[in-house]
Coordinates of C-alpha atoms and ligand atoms in Angstrom, one line a residue:
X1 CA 18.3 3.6 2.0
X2 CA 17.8 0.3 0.2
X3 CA 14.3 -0.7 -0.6
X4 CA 14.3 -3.8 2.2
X5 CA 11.0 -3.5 2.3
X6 CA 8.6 -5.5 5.0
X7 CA 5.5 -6.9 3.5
X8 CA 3.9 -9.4 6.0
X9 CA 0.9 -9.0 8.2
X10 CA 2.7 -11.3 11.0
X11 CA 5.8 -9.5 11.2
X12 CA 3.8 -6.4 12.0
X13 CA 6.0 -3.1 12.8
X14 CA 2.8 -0.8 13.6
X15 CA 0.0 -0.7 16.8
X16 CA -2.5 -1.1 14.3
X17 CA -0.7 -4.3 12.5
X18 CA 0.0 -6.0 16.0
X19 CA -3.5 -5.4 17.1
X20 CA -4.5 -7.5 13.9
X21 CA -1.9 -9.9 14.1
X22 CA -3.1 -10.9 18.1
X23 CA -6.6 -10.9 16.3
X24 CA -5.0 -13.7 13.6
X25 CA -3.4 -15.9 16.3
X26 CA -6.4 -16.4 18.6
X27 CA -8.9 -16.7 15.7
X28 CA -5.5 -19.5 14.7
X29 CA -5.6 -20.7 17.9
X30 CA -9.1 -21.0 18.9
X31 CA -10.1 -22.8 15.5
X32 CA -7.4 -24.8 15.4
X33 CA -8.3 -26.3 18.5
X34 CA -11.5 -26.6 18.0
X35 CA -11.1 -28.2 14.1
X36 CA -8.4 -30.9 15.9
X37 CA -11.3 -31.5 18.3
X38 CA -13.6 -31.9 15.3
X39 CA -11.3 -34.3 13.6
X40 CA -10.9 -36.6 16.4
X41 CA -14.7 -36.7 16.5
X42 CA -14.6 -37.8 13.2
X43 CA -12.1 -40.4 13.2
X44 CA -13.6 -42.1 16.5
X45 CA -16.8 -42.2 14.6
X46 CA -15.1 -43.7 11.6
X47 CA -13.0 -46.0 13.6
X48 CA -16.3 -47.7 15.7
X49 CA -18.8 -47.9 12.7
X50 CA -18.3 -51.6 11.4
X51 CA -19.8 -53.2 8.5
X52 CA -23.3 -55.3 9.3
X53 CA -23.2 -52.8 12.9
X54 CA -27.1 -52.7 13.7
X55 CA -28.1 -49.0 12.4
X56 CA -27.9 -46.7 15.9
X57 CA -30.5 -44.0 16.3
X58 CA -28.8 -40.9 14.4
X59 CA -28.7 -38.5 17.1
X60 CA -28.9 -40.5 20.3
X61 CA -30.7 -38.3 23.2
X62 CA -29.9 -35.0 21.2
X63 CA -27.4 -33.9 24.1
X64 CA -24.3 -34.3 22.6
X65 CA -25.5 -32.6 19.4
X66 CA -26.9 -29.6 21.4
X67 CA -24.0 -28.8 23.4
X68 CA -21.2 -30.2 21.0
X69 CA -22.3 -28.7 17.7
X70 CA -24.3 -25.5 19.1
X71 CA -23.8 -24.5 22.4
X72 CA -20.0 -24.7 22.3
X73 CA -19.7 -23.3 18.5
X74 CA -22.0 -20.5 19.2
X75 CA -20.5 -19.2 22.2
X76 CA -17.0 -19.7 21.0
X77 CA -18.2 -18.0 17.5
X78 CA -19.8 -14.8 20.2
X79 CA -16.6 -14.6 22.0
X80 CA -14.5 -14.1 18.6
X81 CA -17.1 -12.0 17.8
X82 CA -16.9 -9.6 20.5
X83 CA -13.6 -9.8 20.4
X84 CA -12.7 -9.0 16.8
X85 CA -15.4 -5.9 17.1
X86 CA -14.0 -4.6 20.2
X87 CA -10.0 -4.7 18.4
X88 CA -10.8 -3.3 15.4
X89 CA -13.1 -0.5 16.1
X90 CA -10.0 1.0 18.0
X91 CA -8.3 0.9 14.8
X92 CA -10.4 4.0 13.5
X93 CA -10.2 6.2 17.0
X94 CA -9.2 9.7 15.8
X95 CA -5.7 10.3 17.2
X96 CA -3.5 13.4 16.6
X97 CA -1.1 13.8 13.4
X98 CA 0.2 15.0 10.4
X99 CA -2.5 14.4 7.5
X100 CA -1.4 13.0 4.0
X101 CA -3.5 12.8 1.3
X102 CA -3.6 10.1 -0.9
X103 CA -5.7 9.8 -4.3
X104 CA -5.8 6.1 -6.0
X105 CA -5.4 6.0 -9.9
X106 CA -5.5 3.4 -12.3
X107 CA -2.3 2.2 -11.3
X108 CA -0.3 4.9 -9.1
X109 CA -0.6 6.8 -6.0
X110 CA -0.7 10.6 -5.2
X111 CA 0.7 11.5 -1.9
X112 CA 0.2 15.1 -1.0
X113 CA 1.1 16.9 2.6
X114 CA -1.5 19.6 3.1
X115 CA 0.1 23.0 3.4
X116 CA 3.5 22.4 2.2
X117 CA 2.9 22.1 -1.4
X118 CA 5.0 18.7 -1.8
X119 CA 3.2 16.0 -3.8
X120 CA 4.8 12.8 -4.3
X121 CA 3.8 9.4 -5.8
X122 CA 3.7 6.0 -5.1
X123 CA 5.6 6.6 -2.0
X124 CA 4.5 7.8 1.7
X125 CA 7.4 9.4 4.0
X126 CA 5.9 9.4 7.9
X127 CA 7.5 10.3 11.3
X128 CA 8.9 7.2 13.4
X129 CA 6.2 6.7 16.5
X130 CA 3.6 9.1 15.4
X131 CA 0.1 8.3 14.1
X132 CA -0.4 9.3 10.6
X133 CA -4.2 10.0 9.2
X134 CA -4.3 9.4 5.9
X135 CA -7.0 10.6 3.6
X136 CA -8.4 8.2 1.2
X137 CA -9.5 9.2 -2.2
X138 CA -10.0 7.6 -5.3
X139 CA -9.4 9.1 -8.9
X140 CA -11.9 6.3 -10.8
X141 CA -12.4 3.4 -9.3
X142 CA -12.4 1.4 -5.8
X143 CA -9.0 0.7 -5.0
X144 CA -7.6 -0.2 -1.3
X145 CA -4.7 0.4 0.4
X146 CA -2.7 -2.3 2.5
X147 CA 0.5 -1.9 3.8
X148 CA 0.6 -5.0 5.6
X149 CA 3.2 -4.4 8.7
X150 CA 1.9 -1.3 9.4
X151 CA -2.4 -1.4 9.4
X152 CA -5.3 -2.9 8.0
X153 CA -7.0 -2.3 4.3
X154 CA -9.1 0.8 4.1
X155 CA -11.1 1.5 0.5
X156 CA -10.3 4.3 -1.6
X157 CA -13.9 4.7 -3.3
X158 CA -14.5 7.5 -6.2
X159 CA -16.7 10.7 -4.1
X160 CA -16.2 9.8 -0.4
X161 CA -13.1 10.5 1.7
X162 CA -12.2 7.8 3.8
X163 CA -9.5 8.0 6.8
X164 CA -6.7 5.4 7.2
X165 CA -4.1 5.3 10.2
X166 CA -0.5 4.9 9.4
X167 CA 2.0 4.1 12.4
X168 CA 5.3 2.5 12.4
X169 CA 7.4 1.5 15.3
X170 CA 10.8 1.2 13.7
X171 CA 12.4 3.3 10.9
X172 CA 12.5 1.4 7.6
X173 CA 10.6 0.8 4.1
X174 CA 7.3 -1.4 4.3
X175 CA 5.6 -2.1 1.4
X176 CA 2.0 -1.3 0.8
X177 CA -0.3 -2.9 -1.9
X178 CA -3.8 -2.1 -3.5
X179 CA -5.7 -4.8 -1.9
X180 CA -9.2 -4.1 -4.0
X181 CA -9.4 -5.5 -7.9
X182 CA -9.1 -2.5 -10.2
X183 CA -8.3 -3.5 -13.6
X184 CA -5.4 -4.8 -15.7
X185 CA -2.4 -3.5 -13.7
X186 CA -4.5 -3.8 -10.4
X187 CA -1.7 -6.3 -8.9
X188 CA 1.0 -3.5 -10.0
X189 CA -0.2 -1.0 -8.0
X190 CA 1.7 -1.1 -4.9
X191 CA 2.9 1.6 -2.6
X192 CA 6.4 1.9 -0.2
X193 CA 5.6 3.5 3.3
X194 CA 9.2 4.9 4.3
X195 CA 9.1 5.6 8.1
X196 CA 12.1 8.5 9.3
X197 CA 13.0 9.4 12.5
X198 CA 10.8 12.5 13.6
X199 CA 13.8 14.8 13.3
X200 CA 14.8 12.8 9.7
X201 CA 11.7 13.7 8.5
X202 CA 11.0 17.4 9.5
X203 CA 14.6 17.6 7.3
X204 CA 12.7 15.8 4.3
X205 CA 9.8 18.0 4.5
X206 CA 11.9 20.8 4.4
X207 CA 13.9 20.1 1.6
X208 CA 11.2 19.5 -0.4
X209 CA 9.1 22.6 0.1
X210 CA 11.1 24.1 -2.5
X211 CA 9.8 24.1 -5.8
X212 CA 12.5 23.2 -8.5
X213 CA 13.5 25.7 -10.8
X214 CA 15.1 25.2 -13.8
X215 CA 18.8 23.6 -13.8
X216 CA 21.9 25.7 -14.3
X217 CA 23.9 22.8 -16.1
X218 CA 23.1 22.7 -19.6
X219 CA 22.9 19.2 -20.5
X220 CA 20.3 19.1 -18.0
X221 CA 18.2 22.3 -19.3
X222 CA 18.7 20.3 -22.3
X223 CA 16.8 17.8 -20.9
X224 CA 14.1 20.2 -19.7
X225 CA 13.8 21.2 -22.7
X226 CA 13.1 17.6 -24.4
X227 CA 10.7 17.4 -21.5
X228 CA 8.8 20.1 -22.5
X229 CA 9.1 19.5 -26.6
X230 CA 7.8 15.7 -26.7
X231 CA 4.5 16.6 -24.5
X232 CA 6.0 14.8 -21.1
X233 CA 4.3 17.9 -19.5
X234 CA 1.4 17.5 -20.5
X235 CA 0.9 15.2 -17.9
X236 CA 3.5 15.4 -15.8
X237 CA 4.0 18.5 -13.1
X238 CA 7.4 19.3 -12.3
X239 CA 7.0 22.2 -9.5
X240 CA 8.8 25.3 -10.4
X241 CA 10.0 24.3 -14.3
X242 CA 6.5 23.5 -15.8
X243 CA 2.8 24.0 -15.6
X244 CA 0.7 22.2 -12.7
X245 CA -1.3 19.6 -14.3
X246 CA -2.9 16.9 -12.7
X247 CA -2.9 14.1 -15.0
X248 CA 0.1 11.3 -14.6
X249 CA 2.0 11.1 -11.5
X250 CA 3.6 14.7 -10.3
X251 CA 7.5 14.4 -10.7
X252 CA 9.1 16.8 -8.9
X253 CA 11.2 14.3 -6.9
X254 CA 11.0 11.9 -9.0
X255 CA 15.1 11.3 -9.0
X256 CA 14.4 10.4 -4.9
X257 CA 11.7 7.6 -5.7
X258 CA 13.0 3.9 -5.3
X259 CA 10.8 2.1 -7.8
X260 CA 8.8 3.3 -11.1
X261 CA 5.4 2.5 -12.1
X262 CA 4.0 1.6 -8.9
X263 CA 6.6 -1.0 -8.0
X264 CA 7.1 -2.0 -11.1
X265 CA 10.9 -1.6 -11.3
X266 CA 13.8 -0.1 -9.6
X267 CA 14.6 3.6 -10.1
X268 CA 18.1 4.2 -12.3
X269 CA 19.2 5.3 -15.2
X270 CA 18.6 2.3 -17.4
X271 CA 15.2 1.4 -16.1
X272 CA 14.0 4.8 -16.4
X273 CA 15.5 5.0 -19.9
X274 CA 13.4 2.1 -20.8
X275 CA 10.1 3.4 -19.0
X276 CA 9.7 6.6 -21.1
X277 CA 10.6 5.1 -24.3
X278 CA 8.2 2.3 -23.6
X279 CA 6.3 2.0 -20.8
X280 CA 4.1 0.0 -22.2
X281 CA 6.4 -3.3 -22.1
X282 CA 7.2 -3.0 -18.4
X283 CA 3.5 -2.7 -17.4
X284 CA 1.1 -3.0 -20.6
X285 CA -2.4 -0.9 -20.2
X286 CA -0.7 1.9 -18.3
X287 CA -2.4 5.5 -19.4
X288 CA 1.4 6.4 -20.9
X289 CA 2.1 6.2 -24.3
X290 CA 5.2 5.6 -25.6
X291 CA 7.1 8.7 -26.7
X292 CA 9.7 8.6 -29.4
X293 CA 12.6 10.6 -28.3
X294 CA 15.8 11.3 -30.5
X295 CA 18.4 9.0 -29.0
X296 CA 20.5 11.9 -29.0
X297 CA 18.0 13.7 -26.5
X298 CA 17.3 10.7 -24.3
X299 CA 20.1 11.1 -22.1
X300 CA 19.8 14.4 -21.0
X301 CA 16.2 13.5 -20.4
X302 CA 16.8 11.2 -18.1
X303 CA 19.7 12.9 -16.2
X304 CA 17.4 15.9 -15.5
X305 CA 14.7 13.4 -14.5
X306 CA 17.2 11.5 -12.2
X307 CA 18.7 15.0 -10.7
X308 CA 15.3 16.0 -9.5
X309 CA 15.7 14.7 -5.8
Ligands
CUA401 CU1 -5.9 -0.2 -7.4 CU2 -6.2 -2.5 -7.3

């Protein structure tokens, strides 16, 4: 699947994105008609008022500035109020469906599916047609997640769990973004929702139930090794070949991602290459430090890495 990712919030491929959309275009509409109406106003008064014109009475009777600037703004302000309330509080009506949980860091994404032991970063696979709650938790600070064709932005705030609805209508890959400041790398910290059909994804939760043990081949145990001998474990968790630790984004299917460092660049070879030797040039202030690695090594590394599907 190529990353042709949908990022707009009027192109919207979700129940909860169109419901926002319809929202946008009569609050567009509305305003817009009301603002021309406004500007006419304006011009007429500009156009009539001459130069040496005897001084009229500011307000005339008062009717026109009772009904024209606060009977017909108020009620047309109550309707869009009523409205917008009514729309969005459906937005957050529990439904039934797979939970995901998913913990904001200081610049990543942990994605975990309750009860299957598969974690995952910076990507969230969902079921074609079927609401999604997500569980909002943050690591450190207040982050927010938007995925802009599919839903609305719900805060990921340090001590309180927060639920989020994902849907989407259409297979495909939709790009999500943190959508609340959060430091240096704040505007790299985006997210790729990749909807499967139902049956597709029951496959990919299967799949990935199984921890990885270690590889057969030996140029990648070689790069196991080198994993394990330059301290990438000590913050990274690859299930089955290393200890759980919870520090830098888990990478047991790390090979199956389609970007690295939060969106940063595209996942191969070469750009992965570059990441671990320094990750600080692709996306400075990270929390990874770069790690020398014997050029010799660095290969196999990365072939292990890139085999972990
Ligand atoms: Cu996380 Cu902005």
């Amino acid at each position: 699947m190529t990353p042709a990712e949908k990022t707009s919030a009027l192109s919207p491929a979700g129940p909860a994105a169109e419901a926002i959309a319809d929202l946008w275009w009569v609050m567009f509409s509305v305003l817009g008609v009301f603002f021309v109406a406004v500007m006419v106003l304006l011009w007429f008064g500009i156009r009539t008022k001459r130069v040496g014109d005897t001084p009229q009475p500011p307000l005339g009777d008062g009717k026109f500035i009772i009904l024209g600037g606060l009977a017909v703004p108020g009620v047309l302000m109550l309707g869009l109020l009523i409205y917008t309330i009514a729309l969005t509080s459906k937005l957050w009506e529990p439904k039934e469906g797979i939970t995901v949980q998913l913990t904001g860091h200081m610049w990543w994404w942990d994605v975990r599916y309750p009860g299957t032991g598969i974690v995952n970063a910076n990507e969230i696979h969902i079921p074609v047609g079927q609401p999604v709650r997500v569980e909002l938790r943050s690591n450190d600070v207040i982050h927010s997640l938007w995925v802009p064709s599919l839903s609305g932005k719900t805060d990921l705030i340090p001590g309180i769990m927060n639920v989020h609805w994902l849907e989407a209508k259409e297979p495909g890959v939709y790009r999500g973004q943190c959508a609340e400041f959060c430091g240096l790398q704040h505007a790299r910290m985006a997210i790729l929702v990749i909807a499967l059909p139902p049956e597709e994804f029951l496959r990919w939760i299967e799949e990935r139930r199984v921890a990885k043990a270690a590889p057969r081949q030996a140029a990648l145990r070689r790069g196991l090794e080198t994993f394990n001998k330059v301290g990438c474990a000590e913050c990274h968790t690859i299930r089955g070949a290393t200890p759980v630790v919870r520090v830098g984004p888990d990478l047991t299917h790390v090979g199956s991602r389609l970007q690295l460092g939060g969106g940063v660049v595209a996942n191969n070879f070469g750009n992965l290459a570059g990441w671990i030797t320094n990750p600080q040039a692709l996306k400075p202030g990270n929390k990874m430090p770069a790690t020398y690695i014997d050029p010799g090594e660095l290969p196999h590394l990365v072939s292990y890495l890139m085999s972990l599907k």
